[in-house]
Structures are given as structure tokens and as C-alpha cells.
XYZ file of C-alpha atoms in Angstrom:
669
model
C 34.160 26.062 -23.505
C 34.743 28.752 -21.553
C 36.547 28.611 -17.871
C 34.541 28.092 -15.104
C 35.869 29.292 -11.414
C 34.631 26.558 -9.419
C 35.952 23.944 -12.784
C 33.963 21.692 -15.126
C 35.381 18.723 -12.725
C 32.757 20.397 -10.056
C 29.873 20.453 -12.418
C 30.258 16.967 -14.042
C 30.414 15.569 -10.291
C 27.943 16.851 -9.825
C 25.957 15.819 -12.452
C 27.216 12.291 -11.813
C 25.425 12.439 -8.310
C 22.444 13.324 -10.098
C 22.523 10.655 -12.795
C 23.506 8.151 -9.774
C 20.633 8.914 -7.744
C 17.856 9.012 -10.744
C 19.575 5.370 -11.614
C 18.671 4.279 -8.139
C 14.830 5.351 -8.075
C 14.309 3.728 -12.186
C 16.279 0.433 -11.170
C 13.456 -1.010 -8.702
C 10.959 -0.003 -11.672
C 8.623 1.582 -9.615
C 7.387 2.547 -13.219
C 7.320 3.397 -16.539
C 8.635 6.440 -18.096
C 11.628 6.868 -15.344
C 14.608 6.660 -17.236
C 13.460 10.591 -17.972
C 14.812 11.395 -14.445
C 18.816 11.419 -15.110
C 17.979 13.734 -18.399
C 16.112 15.793 -15.676
C 18.715 15.787 -13.816
C 21.970 16.925 -16.260
C 19.593 19.243 -17.872
C 18.911 20.940 -14.140
C 22.693 21.001 -13.477
C 23.445 23.048 -16.535
C 20.352 25.584 -16.316
C 20.708 25.717 -12.434
C 24.578 26.999 -13.213
C 23.750 29.210 -16.409
C 21.319 30.675 -13.879
C 23.588 30.972 -10.852
C 26.072 32.767 -13.204
C 23.729 35.072 -14.689
C 22.786 38.500 -12.946
C 19.250 37.516 -11.914
C 18.380 37.762 -8.303
C 17.071 34.583 -6.380
C 13.235 35.298 -7.098
C 14.051 36.160 -10.653
C 15.966 33.064 -11.159
C 13.173 30.534 -9.732
C 10.765 31.998 -11.967
C 12.954 30.895 -15.062
C 13.909 27.644 -13.522
C 9.731 26.745 -13.039
C 9.604 27.780 -16.816
C 12.808 25.623 -17.815
C 11.451 23.015 -15.572
C 8.056 22.296 -16.589
C 9.002 22.621 -20.092
C 11.898 19.998 -19.383
C 9.921 17.593 -17.837
C 6.580 18.055 -19.984
C 8.886 17.629 -23.124
C 10.623 14.397 -21.652
C 7.099 12.897 -20.447
C 5.582 13.450 -23.373
C 8.266 11.021 -25.256
C 6.782 8.275 -22.918
C 3.336 8.837 -24.448
C 3.298 6.892 -27.883
C -0.177 7.593 -29.285
C -0.638 11.383 -31.864
C 1.428 14.281 -32.648
C 2.818 16.075 -29.949
C -0.508 18.270 -30.135
C -2.189 15.114 -28.585
C 0.937 13.846 -26.347
C 0.233 17.453 -24.516
C -3.360 17.099 -24.310
C -3.213 13.984 -22.738
C -0.621 14.960 -20.290
C -2.528 18.561 -19.405
C -5.366 16.109 -19.065
C -4.240 13.579 -16.780
C -2.548 15.767 -14.729
C -5.778 17.325 -14.329
C -7.306 14.788 -13.048
C -4.942 14.067 -10.292
C -5.233 17.123 -8.745
C -8.989 16.860 -8.648
C -8.309 13.689 -6.891
C -5.876 15.380 -4.673
C -7.826 18.191 -3.460
C -10.894 15.983 -3.565
C -10.130 13.512 -0.984
C -10.141 10.924 -3.986
C -7.731 7.944 -5.099
C -5.575 8.198 -8.734
C -5.252 5.317 -10.301
C -3.228 6.715 -13.211
C 0.831 5.781 -13.078
C 1.728 8.871 -15.123
C 1.769 11.894 -12.374
C 4.046 9.809 -10.088
C 6.335 9.342 -13.377
C 5.883 13.657 -13.910
C 6.295 13.831 -9.599
C 9.555 11.868 -10.092
C 10.605 14.414 -12.693
C 9.588 17.713 -10.932
C 11.521 16.211 -7.828
C 14.748 16.231 -9.566
C 14.722 19.573 -11.439
C 14.182 20.991 -8.015
C 17.226 19.112 -6.554
C 19.371 19.733 -9.540
C 18.646 23.559 -9.963
C 18.749 24.341 -6.760
C 21.952 22.195 -5.532
C 23.491 24.188 -8.804
C 22.112 27.334 -7.311
C 23.769 26.666 -4.175
C 27.633 25.233 -5.501
C 27.998 27.982 -8.385
C 26.207 30.995 -6.819
C 26.608 31.107 -2.776
C 29.527 27.947 -2.908
C 27.357 25.588 -0.618
C 27.635 21.954 -0.605
C 25.495 20.481 1.137
C 21.839 21.642 -0.474
C 23.708 19.654 -3.382
C 24.753 16.304 -1.698
C 21.526 15.425 0.794
C 18.675 16.132 -1.130
C 19.633 12.842 -3.759
C 20.888 11.238 -0.751
C 18.150 11.323 0.786
C 16.450 10.404 -2.353
C 18.060 7.240 -2.668
C 17.870 5.736 1.100
C 14.243 6.327 0.701
C 13.774 4.770 -1.953
C 15.849 1.966 -0.506
C 14.174 1.465 2.339
C 10.507 1.003 0.771
C 12.326 -0.988 -2.404
C 11.585 -4.574 -1.319
C 14.160 -7.033 -3.626
C 17.494 -6.855 -5.162
C 20.047 -4.539 -3.045
C 20.436 -1.021 -4.293
C 23.698 -0.441 -2.460
C 25.870 -0.102 -5.482
C 23.891 2.956 -6.068
C 24.183 4.440 -2.500
C 27.778 3.426 -2.444
C 28.434 5.152 -5.997
C 26.305 8.307 -4.672
C 28.702 8.252 -1.346
C 32.018 8.017 -3.552
C 31.012 10.976 -5.348
C 29.611 12.965 -2.762
C 32.946 12.919 -0.989
C 34.617 13.659 -3.923
C 32.646 16.816 -4.460
C 32.997 17.721 -0.457
C 36.937 17.596 -1.132
C 36.365 19.427 -3.939
C 34.851 22.459 -3.055
C 36.658 22.464 0.345
C 39.836 22.329 -1.804
C 38.787 25.260 -3.286
C 37.605 27.062 -0.531
C 41.328 26.505 1.014
C 42.284 27.812 -2.643
C 40.988 30.908 -2.378
C 42.405 31.339 1.179
C 45.900 30.858 -0.084
C 45.273 33.260 -3.032
C 43.941 36.272 -0.568
C 46.969 35.554 1.457
C 49.526 35.201 -1.162
C 50.573 31.532 -0.208
C 52.161 30.186 -3.007
C 50.967 26.544 -4.399
C 51.506 23.682 -6.582
C 48.971 22.086 -8.950
C 50.028 19.028 -7.546
C 48.468 19.476 -3.885
C 44.572 18.863 -5.258
C 45.497 15.645 -5.707
C 47.275 15.462 -2.515
C 44.376 17.010 -0.688
C 41.778 14.681 -2.427
C 43.763 11.485 -1.786
C 44.101 12.753 2.051
C 40.272 12.986 1.925
C 39.622 9.561 0.286
C 41.802 8.300 2.961
C 39.593 10.290 5.922
C 36.571 8.555 4.584
C 38.038 5.496 4.953
C 38.959 5.501 8.360
C 35.185 7.228 9.528
C 34.043 4.178 7.577
C 35.676 1.735 8.464
C 35.434 2.844 12.091
C 31.617 2.832 11.772
C 31.348 -0.608 10.529
C 33.826 -2.291 13.037
C 31.326 -0.249 15.534
C 28.229 -1.279 14.219
C 29.571 -5.366 14.106
C 30.711 -5.095 18.057
C 27.782 -3.974 18.585
C 24.039 -5.441 19.225
C 21.190 -4.417 16.601
C 18.540 -3.420 18.990
C 17.274 -0.166 19.363
C 16.878 1.305 22.621
C 13.138 2.309 24.158
C 14.068 5.860 23.387
C 14.994 5.125 19.693
C 12.262 2.917 19.192
C 9.497 6.017 20.602
C 11.414 8.147 18.748
C 10.913 6.529 16.019
C 6.879 5.241 16.462
C 6.616 9.660 17.330
C 8.012 10.098 14.121
C 6.661 7.619 11.981
C 2.775 8.642 13.483
C 3.788 11.686 11.617
C 4.853 10.000 8.497
C 1.952 7.616 8.406
C -0.336 10.719 7.136
C 1.792 11.693 4.377
C 1.874 7.937 3.335
C -1.570 7.885 3.728
C -2.312 10.328 1.083
C 0.700 9.074 -0.953
C -1.162 5.743 -1.402
C -4.333 7.536 -1.878
C -3.002 9.779 -4.892
C -0.487 7.061 -6.392
C -2.640 3.913 -5.982
C -1.193 2.164 -8.908
C 2.448 2.515 -7.989
C 3.624 -1.129 -6.587
C 6.941 -2.330 -4.723
C 8.269 -4.200 -7.940
C 10.547 -6.114 -5.460
C 8.004 -7.856 -3.726
C 7.298 -11.058 -5.441
C 3.794 -11.922 -3.229
C 1.500 -14.728 -4.039
C -1.437 -12.913 -3.090
C -4.454 -14.639 -4.478
C -6.575 -11.966 -4.964
C -6.080 -8.439 -6.198
C -7.884 -5.132 -6.680
C -9.990 -6.427 -9.500
C -11.543 -9.747 -10.500
C -12.964 -10.582 -13.868
C -15.499 -12.973 -14.627
C -13.870 -15.899 -16.874
C -13.553 -19.565 -18.062
C -12.442 -22.347 -16.459
C -10.738 -22.693 -12.929
C -8.304 -24.779 -11.598
C -7.877 -25.257 -7.547
C -5.417 -27.313 -6.060
C -5.304 -28.929 -2.091
C -1.819 -26.763 -1.607
C -2.402 -25.581 1.655
C -3.171 -21.993 2.220
C -3.310 -21.347 6.044
C -4.963 -22.145 8.894
C -7.338 -20.283 11.216
C -7.470 -20.994 15.073
C -10.443 -18.644 16.752
C -10.505 -17.847 20.358
C -13.905 -16.196 22.159
C -12.641 -12.758 23.965
C -14.218 -12.446 27.441
C -16.215 -9.703 28.702
C -14.449 -9.542 31.596
C -10.971 -10.364 32.923
C -10.615 -12.113 36.485
C -8.737 -9.765 39.096
C -5.261 -10.378 38.074
C -5.896 -9.099 34.624
C -5.783 -12.346 33.039
C -8.711 -13.800 30.353
C -10.517 -17.037 31.457
C -10.630 -18.077 28.171
C -11.156 -21.752 29.262
C -14.707 -20.276 30.684
C -15.907 -18.274 27.278
C -17.230 -20.529 24.492
C -17.020 -19.280 20.857
C -20.413 -18.015 19.805
C -22.801 -19.625 17.411
C -21.972 -18.278 14.177
C -23.566 -19.957 11.028
C -20.451 -19.977 8.714
C -17.108 -18.212 8.719
C -15.613 -16.504 5.798
C -11.781 -15.441 6.086
C -11.968 -12.590 3.355
C -9.384 -10.697 1.403
C -11.435 -7.674 0.202
C -15.018 -6.358 -1.172
C -15.419 -4.906 -4.439
C -17.847 -1.770 -5.156
C -18.190 -1.464 -8.834
C -18.969 -3.508 -11.874
C -18.801 -3.248 -15.571
C -18.862 -5.739 -18.411
C -17.777 -8.504 -16.298
C -15.018 -7.145 -14.509
C -15.511 -6.374 -10.414
C -12.954 -3.400 -8.519
C -12.468 -1.473 -5.736
C -13.928 1.846 -6.217
C -12.019 5.530 -6.577
C -13.844 6.201 -3.669
C -11.653 4.574 -1.294
C -9.184 5.313 1.311
C -6.335 4.267 3.060
C -5.945 4.441 6.827
C -2.784 3.117 8.933
C -3.374 0.885 11.891
C -0.837 1.312 14.165
C -1.659 -1.762 17.053
C -0.259 0.686 19.894
C -2.596 3.265 18.913
C -5.904 1.047 18.897
C -8.693 0.483 16.449
C -9.832 2.578 13.687
C -13.008 4.310 13.985
C -16.219 2.004 13.003
C -19.875 1.986 13.303
C -21.417 -0.120 15.905
C -24.000 -2.545 14.824
C -26.454 -4.908 16.304
C -25.893 -8.887 17.224
C -22.473 -8.635 16.744
C -19.561 -10.047 18.988
C -16.086 -10.411 18.974
C -13.331 -12.888 17.738
C -9.652 -12.847 17.444
C -8.676 -14.836 15.078
C -5.274 -16.721 14.398
C -3.905 -16.575 11.297
C -1.141 -18.555 9.899
C 0.088 -17.928 5.934
C 1.512 -20.727 3.950
C 2.165 -18.776 1.498
C 6.026 -17.834 0.460
C 5.527 -14.206 0.451
C 2.348 -12.486 0.636
C 1.079 -8.721 1.821
C -2.666 -9.565 1.815
C -4.181 -10.293 5.368
C -6.962 -12.518 5.091
C -9.865 -11.257 8.157
C -13.062 -11.825 9.302
C -15.652 -9.848 8.222
C -15.152 -6.056 10.079
C -11.609 -6.291 11.109
C -11.401 -3.774 13.937
C -7.287 -4.337 15.235
C -4.673 -6.729 13.595
C -1.543 -7.152 15.688
C 0.664 -5.515 12.866
C 1.178 -2.744 11.683
C -1.596 -2.452 8.716
C -3.075 -0.464 5.844
C -6.749 -0.593 5.789
C -8.804 0.161 2.519
C -11.597 1.966 3.669
C -14.524 3.906 2.643
C -15.549 6.771 4.819
C -18.876 7.755 5.887
C -20.400 10.454 8.001
C -18.528 11.762 11.032
C -15.591 9.955 9.567
C -16.371 6.372 10.695
C -14.751 3.873 7.955
C -15.974 0.950 6.337
C -13.081 -1.979 5.533
C -13.155 -3.694 2.336
C -9.373 -4.960 2.628
C -6.553 -5.077 4.906
C -2.653 -5.415 3.452
C 0.467 -5.617 5.910
C 3.202 -2.785 5.978
C 5.920 -5.347 5.504
C 5.647 -8.804 3.719
C 5.150 -11.384 5.545
C 7.742 -14.030 4.655
C 9.898 -16.685 6.353
C 9.265 -16.706 10.102
C 7.305 -14.083 10.114
C 3.894 -15.237 8.511
C 1.651 -15.011 11.799
C -0.434 -12.634 12.515
C -4.112 -11.976 14.807
C -7.142 -10.212 14.022
C -9.903 -8.829 16.279
C -13.236 -8.632 14.245
C -17.105 -8.246 14.444
C -18.843 -11.127 13.410
C -22.628 -11.186 13.069
C -24.895 -13.611 14.929
C -27.858 -11.803 13.798
C -31.209 -14.175 13.668
C -33.557 -14.093 10.731
C -36.447 -12.099 12.349
C -34.163 -9.487 13.106
C -33.156 -9.174 9.356
C -36.658 -9.399 8.567
C -37.372 -5.793 10.395
C -34.459 -4.227 9.620
C -35.855 -2.122 6.946
C -34.752 -0.053 4.598
C -33.416 2.910 6.026
C -30.141 3.091 4.523
C -27.282 5.455 5.183
C -26.689 7.128 2.449
C -23.083 6.718 1.823
C -24.047 2.614 1.312
C -26.832 4.040 -1.192
C -24.262 5.780 -2.712
C -21.138 3.018 -2.979
C -23.248 -0.100 -3.283
C -26.349 0.189 -5.755
C -24.383 0.929 -8.674
C -25.504 -0.704 -11.670
C -23.990 -0.234 -15.241
C -26.595 0.436 -18.643
C -25.361 -3.153 -19.542
C -27.286 -5.170 -17.476
C -29.824 -6.821 -19.273
C -33.544 -5.908 -19.019
C -34.584 -9.609 -18.530
C -31.649 -9.714 -15.551
C -33.902 -7.488 -13.683
C -37.022 -8.805 -14.589
C -36.015 -12.097 -13.665
C -35.125 -10.334 -10.050
C -38.459 -8.853 -9.857
C -39.686 -12.529 -11.044
C -37.953 -14.551 -7.787
C -39.034 -12.365 -5.704
C -42.577 -11.929 -6.825
C -43.195 -15.705 -6.858
C -41.833 -16.119 -3.657
C -44.080 -13.443 -2.242
C -40.918 -11.822 -0.814
C -41.149 -8.055 0.906
C -38.805 -7.213 2.974
C -34.862 -7.304 2.054
C -34.105 -10.234 3.944
C -36.831 -12.458 2.301
C -35.458 -11.048 -1.110
C -32.217 -12.008 -0.789
C -33.159 -14.982 0.591
C -35.230 -15.769 -2.446
C -32.430 -15.144 -4.779
C -30.357 -17.762 -2.809
C -32.800 -20.526 -2.934
C -33.197 -19.636 -6.636
C -29.757 -19.616 -7.740
C -28.893 -22.792 -5.689
C -31.794 -24.436 -7.117
C -31.538 -23.457 -10.929
C -27.402 -23.076 -11.863
C -25.591 -25.465 -11.622
C -21.801 -25.426 -10.075
C -19.202 -26.304 -12.489
C -15.506 -25.249 -12.622
C -15.036 -26.144 -16.256
C -16.905 -23.832 -18.076
C -16.080 -21.588 -21.111
C -15.625 -18.287 -20.668
C -18.695 -16.128 -21.902
C -18.716 -15.325 -25.358
C -17.644 -12.002 -26.922
C -20.127 -9.484 -26.625
C -22.209 -10.968 -24.137
C -22.877 -9.642 -20.655
C -21.507 -12.407 -18.400
C -23.925 -12.112 -15.560
C -26.962 -12.930 -18.361
C -25.391 -15.639 -20.257
C -24.667 -17.143 -16.840
C -28.580 -16.839 -16.124
C -29.959 -17.276 -19.126
C -27.809 -18.917 -21.669
C -25.696 -21.420 -19.811
C -26.811 -21.805 -16.469
C -23.384 -23.063 -15.028
C -20.450 -21.711 -13.204
C -18.627 -21.361 -10.076
C -18.933 -18.938 -7.132
C -17.764 -16.140 -8.449
C -20.749 -15.881 -11.170
C -23.165 -17.026 -8.313
C -22.381 -14.092 -6.267
C -22.133 -11.656 -9.175
C -25.493 -12.727 -10.162
C -27.073 -11.899 -6.651
C -25.233 -8.999 -5.452
C -26.742 -7.555 -9.041
C -30.005 -9.068 -8.965
C -30.412 -7.675 -5.337
C -28.949 -4.050 -6.239
C -31.773 -3.988 -9.138
C -33.908 -3.899 -6.321
C -32.747 -0.683 -4.827
C -30.850 -3.688 -2.076
C -26.837 -2.519 -1.196
C -24.703 -6.156 -2.025
C -21.310 -6.246 -2.671
C -19.138 -9.121 -3.737
C -16.707 -10.276 -1.004
C -13.910 -12.764 -2.039
C -11.220 -14.710 -0.227
C -11.568 -18.487 0.989
C -14.544 -20.323 2.668
C -13.698 -22.014 5.848
C -11.848 -24.702 4.854
C -12.205 -28.153 7.427
C -11.951 -28.112 10.805
C -8.790 -30.472 12.610
C -9.807 -31.183 15.944
C -6.718 -32.691 17.061
C -5.080 -28.471 16.377
C -8.147 -26.564 17.103
C -7.713 -24.954 13.687
C -9.036 -24.526 10.431
C -7.236 -25.714 7.551
C -7.788 -23.496 4.731
C -6.878 -24.977 1.051
C -6.243 -23.730 -2.599
C -10.260 -24.760 -3.470
C -11.443 -23.522 -0.678
C -11.253 -19.816 -2.432
C -14.516 -18.563 -2.724
C -16.548 -15.413 -3.504
C -19.961 -14.812 -1.569
C -22.693 -11.575 -1.416
C -22.634 -9.671 1.449
C -26.123 -7.861 1.531
C -26.457 -4.705 4.307
C -28.970 -4.392 6.640
C -29.595 -1.044 8.745
C -28.080 -1.230 12.225
C -26.693 -4.701 11.962
C -24.086 -4.047 9.132
C -23.043 -6.492 6.291
C -25.051 -9.504 6.079
C -23.056 -12.797 4.509
C -24.891 -15.029 2.140
C -24.582 -18.220 0.385
C -26.052 -18.817 -3.319
C -23.059 -20.996 -4.903
C -24.682 -24.520 -4.993
C -21.318 -26.848 -3.936
C -20.808 -24.897 -0.535
C -23.474 -26.404 2.332
C -26.474 -23.973 2.827
C -25.789 -20.720 4.861
C -29.051 -21.433 7.654
C -29.021 -18.195 9.975
C -31.222 -19.068 13.823
C -35.209 -17.922 13.442
C -34.057 -16.104 16.684
C -30.986 -15.344 18.529
C -30.912 -16.070 22.178
C -27.701 -13.553 22.406
C -28.316 -10.587 24.404
C -28.544 -7.160 22.152
C -25.765 -5.196 23.407
C -24.903 -3.559 21.530
C -28.000 -1.783 19.988
C -27.204 1.947 21.130
C -23.700 1.737 21.116
C -21.940 5.225 20.959
C -19.271 6.043 17.967
C -15.988 5.087 19.239
C -13.407 8.128 19.217
C -11.978 9.903 16.208
C -9.054 8.152 15.108
C -6.209 11.338 15.807
C -7.833 10.838 19.431
C -7.864 6.900 20.131
C -7.277 5.730 23.139
C -5.046 2.762 23.187
C -6.197 -1.029 22.874
C -9.187 -1.848 25.096
C -8.160 -4.464 28.015
C -9.638 -7.131 26.225
C -8.621 -6.249 23.045
C -4.700 -6.132 24.182
C -5.378 -9.350 25.878
C -6.319 -10.265 22.480
C -3.451 -10.100 21.572
C -0.737 -10.000 23.710
C 0.159 -14.152 23.255
C 0.395 -13.155 19.388
C 3.900 -14.131 18.003
C 3.645 -10.709 16.018
C 2.105 -8.314 18.691
C 5.039 -6.860 20.249
C 4.366 -3.064 20.185
C 6.994 -2.137 17.488
C 7.816 1.447 15.923
C 6.782 1.681 12.013
C 10.524 2.203 11.125
C 12.783 -0.916 11.998
C 15.416 0.262 13.676
C 17.819 -2.442 13.765
C 16.798 -3.028 10.405
C 18.201 0.287 9.327
C 21.569 -0.396 11.058
C 21.747 -3.252 9.288
C 21.645 -1.376 5.877
C 23.893 0.985 7.388
C 26.782 -1.585 7.782
C 25.962 -3.225 4.021
C 26.551 0.553 2.680
C 29.655 0.785 4.811
C 30.857 -2.103 3.834
C 30.529 -1.401 0.196
C 31.484 1.978 0.578
C 35.056 0.741 2.310
C 35.826 -1.509 -0.871
C 34.991 1.470 -3.727
C 36.645 4.217 -1.228
C 40.380 1.962 -1.125
C 39.946 0.864 -4.655
C 39.783 4.023 -5.915
C 42.379 5.442 -3.690
C 44.674 2.734 -4.784
C 43.602 3.569 -8.606
C 44.421 7.456 -7.727
C 47.874 5.939 -6.436
C 48.718 4.056 -8.968
C 47.759 6.613 -11.595
C 49.989 9.423 -9.403
C 53.117 7.062 -9.320
C 52.724 6.673 -13.178
C 53.127 10.561 -13.896
């Protein structure tokens, strides 16, 4: 092994930093194949060392590093693919990366987990090579220390599971040792230039002094945090809010491009996911899931700015549904959200996201209290406008940037005492006559996303839809939807104990013609698909029925047995309207004519999200008394201080043990 001026200990210290950082990212289990990151880090350190000792200038070295990196990362990623020979694996990798790049450039949503593993590998390669180049070509230590530390901090902040302090503490100790060693090398150069005599034993004394100084600094920081409160100043919160506003754009795009990456530390009891499969028997309990309290939003406030809630009555809404998600795509008995969805972060301090305005809708405030131990899915009234906590809306984006929300998730887990949230939503009170004359002038984005029918839908399913509306004499989309609703309620038996569709059978065909029994998932699916076969846009909504009203508390009590699925049908100018084809639920009867003045008939679109004003006064009033409704930054400064205290404690213990061990070894010599 050739002699290295900086010493091989410097190489192994830096390689150790890369390995610890890689292990910290691998530990939560974000994605399969992340074990490759540690190997990438080691090879990257050696490649950076070799390039730094070569005669290449920076640009030429960067070209070689890029080539080596693509080969190394590609080779290791191919090892994680278990199908076919090397030619097949390489081709699969290229195709999947190409598909990812297409989604990235065209605003789509990628659901492939492999590009995330590739990205992590490339990041560690760049960090390792650049850090080694800085250490051994330029003698600078900070480019080697900071990137890996930032990676670990981001990883620890977003991981909601067991603590990762051990990795952070180990990284800190190695970083301090590397920093001390590089400072010692610089000092030795000065001594040699000045012809100052020194003994090799001074290296150990210098490193021990560095550890002692680090222990003192960490102790002071830890004690200082203990004697001060963890609350953040308004200036700090404002600074974090400004930073997090910019970061939210990055986060939105990350969630769009790496949609399959899920936080493994979150053990959420979310009842619904991103897909729903039509299966066999279903068993539901009386477990309480949530309570919901509704409140009207007054059109005007009093002179003191307070909303006189006692003077405002709830509108006459035919039925309340607590929606979890709306699915677009159906294939062989499985519903899922579409690849066309995008993510929009909503901060209650910035106001509502930009949505279309529809006729005969009223705003309601709903306070949800979850009884699940932990959850991230937010149940909402249809067409949610505002949530009183930082949330991520999964949306379809129409012309002019108007969004159509299909689901909402909290950015932080609902758990412990923080399981209450408030939603302002727009609820339809449209009457039958208004919907009957709504027409068929559907927007292009509605046609594109909500008329999808797979080829597996049988001809007799399509024929049945035409037969039902023909026999009913239904000529408008509303009357046709009503006719199919009545037919399903009258001709299909509600049954939770059904068998799963036979192998090879189309589930809806089997439900309509063979079994003629089923539960809400089948009723709603059949209606959505039959309406689509008639060129009527519809989608599959899931969540919970309204449950039982408790007159004592004035809340709806929602239990697991209220889990439900229902169709939503789109009507021009009126938006999505709920229907109830499931036989076990009471019929959903809309009034023949409404008595509500149509105040939203020509409502202009709201401002763009980037120019969104603060909450309108009525909206802010609706959120003010929510327990979680205080304006707060997307990043909790107090939580960061607490994490810093824990990290400091771990680093203090490890540093003290390291110093004691080194002192003992020194005496043994």
C-alpha cells in the first residue's frame, strides 16, 4: 500500500462517515435496495481519492467521476433486480428510469420505487467523490463533513419511528475526529515549514484535546437547552414559515415523483389507501372511528367581528358523507387513484387552494375528532376548501390551474392529544330540477379523467345500463343516474357475507348477473361503470356514511360499520353530486326545487395559489376556535430543539466513553 500524505486513517474516517450516513438512511426502510448506498459511499471515497491524486484538472476529473458513478450505481442497482440476465436487468433499469424522467418532465406522478433507490445512490456518490476531492486535493474538510450530516438530519426529521440518534451521534464523533485530524495535519505542515521539532505522540494528545473541547461544547449546548424553554420566538417562526414556503414546492414535487415512498415509521391506522379491491366477505365492528360536529358559516359577521352562530342554521343537506378518497381508474375489480394526480400543500395561514366555484353549494365547518391511535388520512366533507392544519391535497389540475381535490392527508401524524381538526367545505344543496337541466357540457378534464372504461367491461353490462335508462324513459344524466340507483336498490340484495368473484370473472358482471348480492363497494362500482358507459362522468368515493346523530353532544358518532362507498356524478356548473345505490342505506332524496338563492351562479375563480390572500374573515372565524387552528410553521422549531437536546446527550456519552477508552489505551502504552 503506497504511502499517503494525509494518512490512510483519514481515508477510513471519511469512508466511515459515508457508511454511517448510508446506514442511517437505510435503517428506516424507505425503499428496498438502499443497502447499495453504503457500498456506493465506500467506492466513491476511493474513486475521489484516486482522482484527487491524479493529474486531471477539476473538469476532467468530474467527467471521469460521472462515468464511474453511473457504472457503479447502475451495477449495484442491477444486483437488486432478481429477474433475467444482466442484459435484461440493464434494459429494465433503463426503461424504468426513462419512464421516471418522462413523468418528471411532463408533470406526471411516478409510482415506481426504483428511481428513488437510484437517486439515493447517485447522491451518495456525488457526496463521497466531492468530499474526497476536497480532502485530498484541496485540503478542505467541510465539504466532506456537512453533506452527510445534512442527509442524516433530513432523514431523521421526516422519519416517524424509532429514534435514529445513534447514527447521528456516531456521525458526529467521526466528524469531530476527522476535523481534528485535518487540523493536526495543517499544524504539522506549519511546524515542518518552521523546522519545529515535535514527537509523533503529540498527534494523540492533539486528538484527545479536540475530544475534550467537543465534550465541553456539547455539554454547554445541552445544559443551555435544558434551562431554557423550547418555545420558538415569533421571529424564528416567521423565518421557518418563509423557508418552509419555498421548501413546500420541493416537497410537492418529491411526493409527485416518488409517490411510492412511504414513511415506514408511521404505523397509521388509515382505513383506506390509494386503491380498493372488490373482494369477498367483509366484517365490520362497532368500534368508534370518529365524531363530527357541524357548524354553519354566516354570510356576514357582527360589528365586533364575531360570528353569531346561534342565529345561523345548518342548511338542508340531504345526506352527509365523510370522504376519504375518490378513485378514478378501474381495472379487473380494482379501483385506484390515477397517475395524473398532483400534490398541493395547504397552509391554513395562506388561505384556500384555487378551486372552481359551483352553483347551489354552501360552506360548512366540520370538526372531526379521530378515535384511531394514529392516522394521516383526513376525512372531509365533499369539496374541501380549507383545513386548519398543514395538509397535502391530492388533486387533479384543470384548465387555469383550478384544482379538484380527491383526498387530503395531514403533514404530521394525528396521534395522542392532536387528533382533532377542522375543515371548511362546500356542500351541494342542489335540487332535482336544477340537476336535471344541467346539461352535458362537461369540461375536457372531466371527460379525460372520469369516462375511463377498461375493455374487460362486458357487453351485457353496457347493455343493462342502456336497458335501465330506456325502460325508465330517462333522457337527462340526472334521470339516468336516478334510474340506475333505483334499479340497483330494487334488484340487488345487500349482503356482507358474499364470496369473492370466481377466478377469471369480471367482478361487476358477476355482481350484476350471477351473484346479484353484495355490499356498498359493488353497488357503487356498478353504478359508476354503468354511468360511464353512458358517457356520464362518475367516480368511486369511499369513506364513511354520516353515522348516528347524538342530540346530547350535537355530534355525529361514526363507527367502523359505517364504512361506505358511494358514486359521485359530475354535473356542469354544479360539480360532484352524491348518489346512494346501496340497499342498506336510506334513499338519498333531493328536493324537487331548492329555496336557497343561487349566489354562486357566476362566481369568479379565486386567485392563483401563489397570489392567494389570507383566509377570508368568515373562513378564519370558522377555524379560530379549533384546537389545532393556530398559525404555525411547517417545521416545528420546538421539536427541532428537543431533537438537538437528545442528539447532544447521545454525543456527550459517546464522546466521554471514547475519551476514557483512549486515555486507558494511552496509559497501557
